[in-house]
Amino acid sequence: MKVNNPTLILILLGATLACNPSEESVDQQSRFDEPFRPQYHFTPPAQWMNDPNGMVYYEGEYHLFYQHYPDSNVWGPMHWGHAVSEDLIHWEHLPIAIEPDSLGWIFSGSAVYDADNSSGLGTKDKPPLVAIYTYHDPVGAEAKRDDFQTQGIAYSTDNGRNWLKYEGNPILENPGIRDFRDPKVIWVDDKWIMSLAVKDRISFYSSENLLEWEHESDFQPDWAAYGGVWECPDLFPLKTSTGEEKWVLFVSINPGGPNGGSATQYFVGDFDGVSFTTETNEVKWLDYGADNYAGVTWSNIPEEDGRRLFIGWMSNWAYANVVPTENWRSANTLPRELTLNQRKGDYLVASSPVRELEKLRENAQEMEGSEWEIESELVELILRPEQGDFSVEIGNEKGEKVVFRKNGEELSFDRSQSGITGFSNVFGNLHTAPLEGLEVEQLRIFLDRSSIEIFVNNGELVLTEIIFPESPYSQIKLVGFRDRSTVHELRGIW
Ligand code: FRU
């Protein structure tokens, strides 16, 4: 809220002081129930959010940090907002974890558990959590210098509740490249490896102590997608169902996505501790919807769990700053488990909602016929198409709707009449996804007020899309489906 009138400030201050805690929590509750606010997706308590950052699991808690500007609902000086969850579904908002300082704003990055205290920033008894992020110096950027992005670290020895900046920051100076950011750090064999987005390539660095880094190699195949700047890399191993291990590299790009604006491409190959190589030469997209960007995976997931867990930012730089929400802007995707499939000699990453989400199912209804009414705004639909083309129309009594279709070898998603669309001249564009021989056997569709996520089969193809209907969607029309579809109503998480 921007207030310039001093009398008004005093009145507002008085009103705030008069507020007792129970009134505040009522306020908090109504804020989480405002128009378009997703009910089972993560959103910040207020104001602007973009990329998820620093996701790390530690002592029973999944930490989630995020790019956050606490003073406005548009992008600005970045902080790391913070929340924790015991189940990936219900989140507790915590105070801002990392604030800008004289070296700059706090851009995206990652966090690791430094179990052996290799950094010396904790003790043997209480090793630290270490966050590695980009400093973006707004003064250097304004002056059109090239070296205004550097890497810094902060650490916590109290389960992520308080973060101290390392005195020796920055830990990685800028060699004179404007886009030099988003460090994602993992432990490989006997050293730390950092993947860093450097304009139009990914640079890999290694370190023994998280403080001193050495450049190892660059990845920049000539056939990759280069429609925009490369951002937010993530490098991790993933096994196929037969136990073969491959390395996956995520690279978000903005713009240049398959359906316009920002999106995440990925590569499957090998990493030998120095360089990443891949034998394929086709661009692969993690999600064909317009609204899954800058997603990365959690670190330090216990071996007995063994999953590779992902969350993305559910928006698109093409319109993120102008979507019609006021008090808060942007949600995250559903948390997803990544798996590696082999199809036609190729390795493909599938992403499906984490199993913990099933806890939100309130009741299941078997539906017959091709037209139904749904009563809840929060649902999961499970649909089984017949062979051949199909369409799913989901809308309201005002005629606002989205249409998801299979037409031959292509899927399409039309949100041109989905509700409020006029804030952007690209929001209503038709989105398409090639099936490339994939048989559509099952659809899982999640609706949450202002988002739709469609998982084909077990997430072999995914579309994540946001929408702004003026009244809740309640009508579903199906063409080309078998009977016995299932509708689960879902509980909200706040
Ligand atoms: C991706 C991104 C990152 C950067 C951050 C700034 O959406 O542009 O490259 O670190 O957002 O908020």
Short mmCIF file of C-alpha atoms and ligand atoms in Angstrom, two decimals:
data_model
loop_
_atom_site.label_atom_id
_atom_site.label_comp_id
_atom_site.label_asym_id
_atom_site.label_seq_id
_atom_site.Cartn_x
_atom_site.Cartn_y
_atom_site.Cartn_z
CA MET A 1 0.00 0.00 0.00
CA LYS A 2 1.39 3.40 -0.98
CA VAL A 3 0.12 6.24 1.27
CA ASN A 4 1.39 9.79 0.88
CA ASN A 5 -1.06 11.66 3.08
CA PRO A 6 0.36 12.11 6.63
CA THR A 7 -3.10 12.37 8.31
CA LEU A 8 -4.17 9.18 6.65
CA ILE A 9 -0.95 7.50 7.76
CA LEU A 10 -1.76 8.44 11.40
CA ILE A 11 -5.31 7.13 11.11
CA LEU A 12 -4.06 3.90 9.57
CA LEU A 13 -1.38 3.58 12.24
CA GLY A 14 -4.03 4.05 14.95
CA ALA A 15 -6.21 1.42 13.33
CA THR A 16 -3.29 -1.02 13.20
CA LEU A 17 -2.38 -0.41 16.83
CA ALA A 18 -6.00 -0.92 17.90
CA CYS A 19 -6.07 -4.27 16.14
CA ASN A 20 -5.87 -7.20 18.53
CA PRO A 21 -4.28 -10.48 17.40
CA SER A 22 -7.57 -12.24 16.77
CA GLU A 23 -8.67 -9.42 14.46
CA GLU A 24 -5.38 -9.78 12.66
CA SER A 25 -5.91 -13.46 12.07
CA VAL A 26 -9.41 -12.77 10.72
CA ASP A 27 -7.73 -10.31 8.37
CA GLN A 28 -5.18 -12.97 7.42
CA GLN A 29 -7.97 -15.44 6.76
CA SER A 30 -9.96 -13.08 4.57
CA ARG A 31 -6.79 -12.21 2.67
CA PHE A 32 -6.32 -15.87 1.84
CA ASP A 33 -9.88 -16.11 0.64
CA GLU A 34 -9.81 -13.10 -1.70
CA PRO A 35 -10.80 -13.36 -5.39
CA PHE A 36 -8.47 -15.53 -7.50
CA ARG A 37 -6.37 -16.55 -4.47
CA PRO A 38 -5.55 -20.25 -5.01
CA GLN A 39 -6.68 -22.38 -2.09
CA TYR A 40 -4.30 -25.33 -2.30
CA HIS A 41 -1.32 -23.76 -4.05
CA PHE A 42 1.41 -21.80 -2.32
CA THR A 43 1.03 -18.01 -2.47
CA PRO A 44 2.92 -15.31 -0.52
CA PRO A 45 1.01 -13.64 2.33
CA ALA A 46 1.00 -10.38 0.37
CA GLN A 47 2.66 -8.51 -2.50
CA TRP A 48 4.93 -9.74 -5.25
CA MET A 49 6.45 -13.22 -5.70
CA ASN A 50 8.42 -14.81 -8.53
CA ASP A 51 10.89 -17.75 -8.66
CA PRO A 52 10.99 -20.40 -5.94
CA ASN A 53 14.46 -20.35 -4.36
CA GLY A 54 16.67 -22.29 -1.98
CA MET A 55 14.45 -25.32 -1.57
CA VAL A 56 16.06 -27.66 0.94
CA TYR A 57 14.73 -30.37 3.23
CA TYR A 58 16.12 -30.33 6.74
CA GLU A 59 15.08 -32.00 10.00
CA GLY A 60 11.50 -32.73 8.99
CA GLU A 61 10.84 -29.46 7.18
CA TYR A 62 10.67 -28.60 3.51
CA HIS A 63 11.99 -25.06 3.20
CA LEU A 64 10.69 -22.90 0.39
CA PHE A 65 12.13 -19.46 -0.27
CA TYR A 66 10.97 -17.20 -3.05
CA GLN A 67 11.78 -14.02 -4.94
CA HIS A 68 9.76 -11.43 -3.10
CA TYR A 69 9.22 -7.68 -3.07
CA PRO A 70 7.40 -6.98 0.20
CA ASP A 71 6.56 -3.36 -0.61
CA SER A 72 4.69 -3.73 -3.85
CA ASN A 73 2.65 -6.07 -6.04
CA VAL A 74 5.06 -5.65 -8.96
CA TRP A 75 8.67 -6.84 -9.32
CA GLY A 76 11.29 -4.65 -7.58
CA PRO A 77 14.15 -4.94 -5.03
CA MET A 78 14.30 -8.66 -4.43
CA HIS A 79 14.30 -10.37 -1.03
CA TRP A 80 14.01 -14.05 -0.18
CA GLY A 81 10.58 -14.71 1.32
CA HIS A 82 10.36 -17.91 3.37
CA ALA A 83 7.91 -20.66 4.29
CA VAL A 84 8.18 -24.19 5.70
CA SER A 85 6.07 -27.29 5.39
CA GLU A 86 6.10 -30.76 6.89
CA ASP A 87 4.19 -32.31 4.01
CA LEU A 88 4.83 -30.08 0.93
CA ILE A 89 1.16 -29.12 1.02
CA HIS A 90 0.44 -27.04 4.13
CA TRP A 91 2.78 -24.06 4.49
CA GLU A 92 3.69 -21.87 7.40
CA HIS A 93 4.79 -18.40 6.38
CA LEU A 94 7.96 -17.21 8.11
CA PRO A 95 9.60 -13.76 8.22
CA ILE A 96 11.67 -12.68 5.23
CA ALA A 97 14.90 -14.69 5.30
CA ILE A 98 17.41 -12.64 3.29
CA GLU A 99 17.23 -8.91 2.61
CA PRO A 100 19.13 -6.72 0.15
CA ASP A 101 22.37 -5.14 1.42
CA SER A 102 25.10 -2.86 0.09
CA LEU A 103 26.12 -5.51 -2.47
CA GLY A 104 22.68 -5.57 -4.04
CA TRP A 105 19.27 -7.16 -4.25
CA ILE A 106 18.95 -10.88 -3.55
CA PHE A 107 18.19 -12.72 -6.77
CA SER A 108 17.50 -16.43 -7.27
CA GLY A 109 19.65 -19.25 -5.94
CA SER A 110 19.70 -22.46 -3.96
CA ALA A 111 20.36 -23.81 -0.47
CA VAL A 112 22.25 -26.87 0.73
CA TYR A 113 22.84 -28.68 4.00
CA ASP A 114 26.60 -28.52 4.55
CA ALA A 115 26.63 -31.77 6.56
CA ASP A 116 30.43 -31.86 7.07
CA ASN A 117 30.66 -28.15 7.81
CA SER A 118 32.96 -27.85 4.79
CA SER A 119 32.38 -24.09 4.79
CA GLY A 120 33.29 -23.74 8.47
CA LEU A 121 30.23 -21.51 8.81
CA GLY A 122 28.68 -23.81 11.39
CA THR A 123 30.21 -26.29 13.81
CA LYS A 124 30.72 -30.06 13.71
CA ASP A 125 27.75 -30.40 16.05
CA LYS A 126 25.54 -27.98 14.22
CA PRO A 127 26.50 -27.87 10.54
CA PRO A 128 24.93 -24.98 8.65
CA LEU A 129 22.30 -24.59 5.98
CA VAL A 130 23.97 -22.48 3.31
CA ALA A 131 22.08 -20.33 0.79
CA ILE A 132 23.92 -19.43 -2.41
CA TYR A 133 22.26 -16.59 -4.34
CA THR A 134 22.93 -13.84 -6.85
CA TYR A 135 23.60 -10.27 -5.78
CA HIS A 136 22.12 -7.86 -8.30
CA ASP A 137 23.63 -4.43 -7.76
CA PRO A 138 20.98 -1.95 -8.97
CA VAL A 139 23.49 0.92 -9.07
CA GLY A 140 25.81 -0.97 -11.43
CA ALA A 141 22.83 -2.05 -13.52
CA GLU A 142 21.58 1.55 -13.76
CA ALA A 143 25.06 2.72 -14.75
CA LYS A 144 24.99 0.13 -17.55
CA ARG A 145 28.05 -1.67 -16.19
CA ASP A 146 28.49 -5.32 -17.17
CA ASP A 147 29.61 -6.72 -13.82
CA PHE A 148 26.65 -5.96 -11.55
CA GLN A 149 25.69 -9.59 -10.82
CA THR A 150 27.86 -11.60 -8.42
CA GLN A 151 27.23 -14.60 -6.16
CA GLY A 152 26.93 -14.40 -2.40
CA ILE A 153 26.11 -16.72 0.47
CA ALA A 154 24.22 -16.61 3.74
CA TYR A 155 24.03 -19.31 6.39
CA SER A 156 21.84 -20.49 9.21
CA THR A 157 22.57 -22.68 12.21
CA ASP A 158 19.07 -22.50 13.66
CA ASN A 159 17.03 -24.55 11.19
CA GLY A 160 16.71 -21.72 8.71
CA ARG A 161 15.10 -19.27 11.12
CA ASN A 162 17.90 -16.67 10.99
CA TRP A 163 20.34 -16.08 8.16
CA LEU A 164 23.71 -14.37 8.42
CA LYS A 165 25.52 -13.06 5.38
CA TYR A 166 29.05 -14.40 4.89
CA GLU A 167 31.58 -11.64 5.56
CA GLY A 168 33.65 -12.52 2.50
CA ASN A 169 30.83 -11.89 0.00
CA PRO A 170 30.79 -11.93 -2.94
CA ILE A 171 32.15 -15.46 -3.26
CA LEU A 172 32.14 -15.33 -7.06
CA GLU A 173 33.04 -12.10 -8.86
CA ASN A 174 31.60 -11.20 -12.22
CA PRO A 175 33.94 -11.61 -15.21
CA GLY A 176 32.15 -8.84 -17.14
CA ILE A 177 28.94 -10.56 -18.28
CA ARG A 178 25.61 -8.84 -17.69
CA ASP A 179 23.61 -12.04 -17.10
CA PHE A 180 25.51 -14.07 -14.52
CA ARG A 181 23.11 -15.58 -12.07
CA ASP A 182 20.93 -18.15 -10.31
CA PRO A 183 23.49 -20.54 -8.74
CA LYS A 184 22.16 -24.04 -8.09
CA VAL A 185 24.54 -26.05 -5.94
CA ILE A 186 24.68 -29.84 -5.43
CA TRP A 187 27.15 -32.28 -3.91
CA VAL A 188 28.67 -34.62 -6.52
CA ASP A 189 31.01 -37.41 -5.29
CA ASP A 190 33.48 -35.36 -3.27
CA LYS A 191 32.83 -31.72 -4.12
CA TRP A 192 30.23 -29.03 -4.53
CA ILE A 193 29.12 -28.26 -8.09
CA MET A 194 27.46 -24.99 -9.00
CA SER A 195 25.42 -24.57 -12.19
CA LEU A 196 25.21 -20.92 -13.15
CA ALA A 197 23.22 -19.24 -15.93
CA VAL A 198 25.58 -17.06 -17.92
CA LYS A 199 23.67 -15.22 -20.64
CA ASP A 200 23.18 -18.04 -23.17
CA ARG A 201 25.05 -20.90 -21.55
CA ILE A 202 25.35 -22.82 -18.30
CA SER A 203 28.72 -22.60 -16.58
CA PHE A 204 29.76 -25.25 -14.04
CA TYR A 205 32.00 -24.38 -11.09
CA SER A 206 33.40 -26.62 -8.37
CA SER A 207 34.33 -26.03 -4.75
CA GLU A 208 35.43 -27.93 -1.67
CA ASN A 209 34.09 -25.45 0.83
CA LEU A 210 31.29 -23.43 -0.84
CA LEU A 211 33.46 -20.31 -0.45
CA GLU A 212 36.08 -20.67 -3.23
CA TRP A 213 34.93 -21.66 -6.68
CA GLU A 214 36.73 -22.77 -9.79
CA HIS A 215 35.32 -22.69 -13.31
CA GLU A 216 35.10 -26.21 -14.80
CA SER A 217 33.18 -26.09 -18.07
CA ASP A 218 30.39 -24.51 -20.12
CA PHE A 219 27.35 -26.11 -21.73
CA GLN A 220 26.01 -24.40 -24.84
CA PRO A 221 24.91 -26.81 -27.59
CA ASP A 222 24.19 -25.04 -30.88
CA TRP A 223 20.75 -26.67 -31.27
CA ALA A 224 19.24 -25.60 -27.89
CA ALA A 225 16.51 -22.95 -27.52
CA TYR A 226 18.03 -19.47 -27.45
CA GLY A 227 14.94 -17.28 -27.88
CA GLY A 228 15.82 -15.43 -24.67
CA VAL A 229 18.25 -15.23 -21.79
CA TRP A 230 19.10 -18.49 -19.91
CA GLU A 231 18.12 -18.50 -16.24
CA CYS A 232 17.65 -20.75 -13.21
CA PRO A 233 19.58 -23.93 -14.10
CA ASP A 234 19.24 -27.16 -12.14
CA LEU A 235 21.51 -30.20 -12.58
CA PHE A 236 20.60 -33.50 -10.91
CA PRO A 237 20.73 -37.28 -11.41
CA LEU A 238 17.55 -39.22 -12.15
CA LYS A 239 17.04 -42.97 -12.61
CA THR A 240 14.83 -44.74 -15.14
CA SER A 241 12.49 -47.49 -13.92
CA THR A 242 15.19 -50.03 -14.84
CA GLY A 243 17.67 -48.29 -12.59
CA GLU A 244 19.78 -46.58 -15.25
CA GLU A 245 21.08 -43.24 -14.02
CA LYS A 246 21.16 -40.16 -16.26
CA TRP A 247 21.82 -36.50 -15.49
CA VAL A 248 19.17 -33.91 -16.18
CA LEU A 249 19.84 -30.21 -16.73
CA PHE A 250 16.94 -27.74 -16.50
CA VAL A 251 17.37 -24.33 -18.10
CA SER A 252 14.61 -21.73 -17.94
CA ILE A 253 14.52 -19.26 -20.81
CA ASN A 254 12.81 -15.92 -21.16
CA PRO A 255 11.38 -15.31 -23.71
CA GLY A 256 11.42 -18.13 -26.26
CA GLY A 257 9.05 -20.70 -24.70
CA PRO A 258 7.08 -23.02 -27.00
CA ASN A 259 3.89 -21.07 -26.35
CA GLY A 260 5.38 -17.61 -25.94
CA GLY A 261 7.18 -15.85 -23.10
CA SER A 262 9.09 -17.79 -20.47
CA ALA A 263 9.40 -21.60 -20.17
CA THR A 264 11.76 -24.36 -19.04
CA GLN A 265 13.75 -26.51 -21.46
CA TYR A 266 15.73 -29.52 -20.29
CA PHE A 267 18.55 -31.77 -21.41
CA VAL A 268 19.22 -35.41 -20.50
CA GLY A 269 22.79 -36.66 -20.61
CA ASP A 270 25.79 -37.34 -18.42
CA PHE A 271 27.84 -35.36 -15.94
CA ASP A 272 31.34 -36.55 -15.07
CA GLY A 273 32.00 -34.07 -12.30
CA VAL A 274 33.46 -31.57 -14.77
CA SER A 275 31.18 -31.25 -17.78
CA PHE A 276 27.69 -32.06 -18.89
CA THR A 277 27.24 -33.81 -22.24
CA THR A 278 24.19 -35.01 -24.09
CA GLU A 279 23.74 -37.27 -27.09
CA THR A 280 20.35 -35.99 -28.13
CA ASN A 281 19.86 -32.83 -30.14
CA GLU A 282 16.23 -31.96 -29.70
CA VAL A 283 14.83 -29.27 -27.46
CA LYS A 284 12.60 -30.70 -24.74
CA TRP A 285 10.12 -28.68 -22.67
CA LEU A 286 9.18 -29.52 -19.13
CA ASP A 287 5.69 -28.04 -19.47
CA TYR A 288 3.76 -26.89 -22.52
CA GLY A 289 1.49 -24.56 -20.56
CA ALA A 290 2.41 -20.91 -20.37
CA ASP A 291 2.73 -20.79 -16.60
CA ASN A 292 5.50 -22.91 -15.18
CA TYR A 293 8.76 -21.00 -14.97
CA ALA A 294 12.05 -20.95 -13.06
CA GLY A 295 11.24 -24.23 -11.33
CA VAL A 296 14.02 -26.19 -9.62
CA THR A 297 14.26 -29.16 -7.26
CA TRP A 298 14.70 -29.66 -3.52
CA SER A 299 18.07 -30.56 -2.13
CA ASN A 300 18.84 -32.94 0.74
CA ILE A 301 15.75 -35.15 0.33
CA PRO A 302 16.49 -38.21 2.52
CA GLU A 303 17.68 -41.28 0.65
CA GLU A 304 14.85 -43.41 2.02
CA ASP A 305 12.41 -41.02 0.34
CA GLY A 306 14.51 -40.84 -2.80
CA ARG A 307 12.20 -38.62 -4.81
CA ARG A 308 13.29 -35.69 -6.97
CA LEU A 309 10.85 -32.97 -5.94
CA PHE A 310 10.13 -29.87 -7.97
CA ILE A 311 8.13 -26.68 -7.74
CA GLY A 312 7.83 -23.87 -10.30
CA TRP A 313 6.56 -20.31 -10.42
CA MET A 314 3.06 -20.38 -11.89
CA SER A 315 3.27 -17.33 -14.11
CA ASN A 316 4.98 -15.94 -17.17
CA TRP A 317 7.14 -12.84 -17.53
CA ALA A 318 4.98 -11.87 -20.53
CA TYR A 319 2.25 -10.68 -18.11
CA ALA A 320 3.22 -11.58 -14.51
CA ASN A 321 3.30 -7.93 -13.39
CA VAL A 322 -0.18 -7.10 -14.66
CA VAL A 323 -2.38 -10.08 -13.82
CA PRO A 324 -5.61 -8.91 -12.14
CA THR A 325 -4.76 -9.59 -8.49
CA GLU A 326 -4.15 -6.75 -6.06
CA ASN A 327 -2.90 -7.76 -2.63
CA TRP A 328 -0.66 -10.58 -3.80
CA ARG A 329 0.77 -11.59 -7.15
CA SER A 330 1.62 -15.11 -8.29
CA ALA A 331 1.36 -18.63 -6.98
CA ASN A 332 3.60 -21.66 -7.32
CA THR A 333 2.74 -24.79 -9.29
CA LEU A 334 1.71 -27.88 -7.38
CA PRO A 335 4.79 -29.59 -5.96
CA ARG A 336 5.71 -32.37 -8.38
CA GLU A 337 7.74 -35.55 -8.43
CA LEU A 338 10.05 -35.91 -11.43
CA THR A 339 10.65 -39.28 -13.07
CA LEU A 340 12.65 -40.35 -16.09
CA ASN A 341 10.94 -42.33 -18.84
CA GLN A 342 12.31 -43.93 -21.95
CA ARG A 343 10.25 -43.54 -25.10
CA LYS A 344 11.39 -44.30 -28.63
CA GLY A 345 15.01 -44.40 -27.61
CA ASP A 346 14.82 -41.03 -25.91
CA TYR A 347 14.87 -40.05 -22.24
CA LEU A 348 11.98 -37.84 -21.15
CA VAL A 349 11.27 -36.18 -17.82
CA ALA A 350 7.74 -36.63 -16.52
CA SER A 351 6.33 -34.59 -13.65
CA SER A 352 3.29 -35.51 -11.62
CA PRO A 353 1.74 -34.06 -8.47
CA VAL A 354 3.31 -35.35 -5.26
CA ARG A 355 1.33 -38.14 -3.59
CA GLU A 356 0.84 -36.00 -0.46
CA LEU A 357 -1.79 -34.05 -2.42
CA GLU A 358 -4.15 -37.01 -2.16
CA LYS A 359 -4.64 -36.01 1.49
CA LEU A 360 -6.67 -33.05 0.26
CA ARG A 361 -9.27 -35.25 -1.43
CA GLU A 362 -12.55 -34.74 0.35
CA ASN A 363 -14.86 -37.06 -1.52
CA ALA A 364 -14.85 -38.89 -4.81
CA GLN A 365 -17.75 -38.94 -7.23
CA GLU A 366 -17.98 -41.22 -10.23
CA MET A 367 -19.46 -39.19 -13.07
CA GLU A 368 -21.42 -40.51 -16.04
CA GLY A 369 -22.42 -38.75 -19.23
CA SER A 370 -20.85 -35.82 -21.00
CA GLU A 371 -22.13 -32.75 -19.14
CA TRP A 372 -21.79 -32.18 -15.44
CA GLU A 373 -22.04 -29.49 -12.84
CA ILE A 374 -19.37 -29.29 -10.17
CA GLU A 375 -19.99 -27.59 -6.88
CA SER A 376 -16.49 -26.86 -5.70
CA GLU A 377 -13.91 -24.48 -7.13
CA LEU A 378 -11.21 -26.85 -5.90
CA VAL A 379 -11.25 -30.12 -7.76
CA GLU A 380 -9.17 -32.85 -9.28
CA LEU A 381 -10.74 -34.52 -12.34
CA ILE A 382 -9.59 -37.90 -13.55
CA LEU A 383 -10.69 -38.54 -17.12
CA ARG A 384 -10.13 -41.44 -19.48
CA PRO A 385 -10.27 -40.54 -23.17
CA GLU A 386 -11.37 -42.96 -25.85
CA GLN A 387 -8.96 -43.49 -28.68
CA GLY A 388 -9.11 -40.55 -31.05
CA ASP A 389 -9.78 -36.87 -30.61
CA PHE A 390 -11.43 -35.35 -27.54
CA SER A 391 -12.33 -32.04 -25.98
CA VAL A 392 -12.82 -30.88 -22.40
CA GLU A 393 -14.64 -27.61 -21.83
CA ILE A 394 -14.64 -26.15 -18.33
CA GLY A 395 -16.57 -22.94 -17.71
CA ASN A 396 -19.22 -20.97 -15.86
CA GLU A 397 -22.79 -19.79 -16.46
CA LYS A 398 -21.46 -16.52 -17.92
CA GLY A 399 -20.01 -18.39 -20.87
CA GLU A 400 -16.43 -17.97 -19.69
CA LYS A 401 -14.51 -21.16 -20.39
CA VAL A 402 -11.30 -22.91 -21.27
CA VAL A 403 -11.17 -25.59 -23.95
CA PHE A 404 -8.60 -28.38 -23.92
CA ARG A 405 -8.52 -30.53 -27.07
CA LYS A 406 -6.77 -33.35 -28.76
CA ASN A 407 -6.78 -32.96 -32.48
CA GLY A 408 -4.74 -35.62 -34.26
CA GLU A 409 -1.17 -35.41 -33.03
CA GLU A 410 -1.65 -32.13 -31.20
CA LEU A 411 -3.06 -30.98 -27.88
CA SER A 412 -4.33 -27.43 -27.55
CA PHE A 413 -5.44 -25.20 -24.70
CA ASP A 414 -7.64 -22.20 -25.43
CA ARG A 415 -8.09 -19.62 -22.68
CA SER A 416 -9.14 -16.76 -24.98
CA GLN A 417 -12.61 -16.73 -23.35
CA SER A 418 -11.52 -17.84 -19.89
CA GLY A 419 -12.53 -14.66 -18.04
CA ILE A 420 -10.45 -11.50 -17.61
CA THR A 421 -7.83 -11.57 -20.37
CA GLY A 422 -7.49 -7.95 -21.51
CA PHE A 423 -4.52 -7.13 -19.24
CA SER A 424 -2.20 -8.63 -21.87
CA ASN A 425 -2.42 -8.99 -25.62
CA VAL A 426 -0.79 -12.43 -25.56
CA PHE A 427 -2.65 -14.02 -22.64
CA GLY A 428 -5.49 -15.27 -24.88
CA ASN A 429 -3.22 -16.91 -27.48
CA LEU A 430 -3.83 -20.57 -28.27
CA HIS A 431 -1.28 -22.92 -26.69
CA THR A 432 -0.36 -26.18 -28.38
CA ALA A 433 1.70 -29.26 -27.53
CA PRO A 434 2.86 -31.98 -29.94
CA LEU A 435 2.00 -35.54 -28.91
CA GLU A 436 4.80 -37.13 -30.94
CA GLY A 437 3.20 -40.55 -30.79
CA LEU A 438 2.16 -40.38 -27.13
CA GLU A 439 -1.14 -42.22 -26.49
CA VAL A 440 -3.32 -40.21 -24.14
CA GLU A 441 -4.67 -42.73 -21.65
CA GLN A 442 -5.51 -40.60 -18.68
CA LEU A 443 -5.88 -36.94 -17.78
CA ARG A 444 -5.58 -35.55 -14.28
CA ILE A 445 -6.81 -31.98 -14.19
CA PHE A 446 -6.43 -29.77 -11.11
CA LEU A 447 -8.56 -26.63 -10.79
CA ASP A 448 -7.85 -24.09 -8.08
CA ARG A 449 -9.76 -20.84 -8.70
CA SER A 450 -7.21 -19.23 -10.98
CA SER A 451 -5.15 -22.15 -12.22
CA ILE A 452 -5.51 -25.33 -14.25
CA GLU A 453 -2.85 -28.02 -14.35
CA ILE A 454 -3.29 -30.87 -16.81
CA PHE A 455 -1.20 -34.02 -16.39
CA VAL A 456 -1.33 -36.42 -19.34
CA ASN A 457 -0.79 -40.06 -18.30
CA ASN A 458 1.61 -39.83 -15.38
CA GLY A 459 2.82 -36.36 -16.26
CA GLU A 460 4.39 -37.48 -19.52
CA LEU A 461 3.08 -34.22 -20.94
CA VAL A 462 1.99 -31.32 -18.75
CA LEU A 463 0.20 -28.01 -19.27
CA THR A 464 0.10 -25.46 -16.47
CA GLU A 465 -2.12 -22.44 -17.10
CA ILE A 466 -3.51 -19.55 -15.06
CA ILE A 467 -6.96 -18.04 -15.63
CA PHE A 468 -9.08 -15.25 -14.14
CA PRO A 469 -12.77 -16.17 -14.43
CA GLU A 470 -15.28 -13.62 -13.11
CA SER A 471 -17.29 -16.35 -11.42
CA PRO A 472 -16.23 -19.87 -10.46
CA TYR A 473 -16.15 -22.54 -13.13
CA SER A 474 -18.91 -25.05 -12.49
CA GLN A 475 -19.75 -26.68 -15.82
CA ILE A 476 -17.86 -29.42 -17.58
CA LYS A 477 -18.54 -30.68 -21.10
CA LEU A 478 -16.73 -33.69 -22.46
CA VAL A 479 -16.48 -35.13 -25.94
CA GLY A 480 -14.60 -38.34 -26.67
CA PHE A 481 -14.33 -39.84 -23.16
CA ARG A 482 -15.22 -43.14 -21.57
CA ASP A 483 -17.75 -43.10 -18.76
CA ARG A 484 -16.66 -43.30 -15.15
CA SER A 485 -14.68 -40.19 -14.78
CA THR A 486 -13.84 -39.26 -11.22
CA VAL A 487 -14.18 -35.91 -9.51
CA HIS A 488 -12.42 -35.33 -6.22
CA GLU A 489 -13.27 -32.23 -4.28
CA LEU A 490 -10.17 -30.89 -2.60
CA ARG A 491 -9.72 -29.12 0.72
CA GLY A 492 -8.00 -25.75 0.91
CA ILE A 493 -4.70 -25.56 2.77
CA TRP A 494 -4.88 -22.22 4.59
C1 FRU B 1 13.93 -15.62 -13.33
C2 FRU B 1 14.74 -14.42 -12.84
C3 FRU B 1 16.11 -14.88 -12.40
C4 FRU B 1 16.50 -13.81 -11.42
C5 FRU B 1 15.18 -13.49 -10.76
C6 FRU B 1 15.05 -12.04 -10.39
O1 FRU B 1 12.56 -15.40 -13.29
O2 FRU B 1 14.82 -13.46 -13.86
O3 FRU B 1 17.04 -15.04 -13.44
O4 FRU B 1 17.46 -14.24 -10.51
O5 FRU B 1 14.18 -13.84 -11.68
O6 FRU B 1 13.89 -11.84 -9.64
#
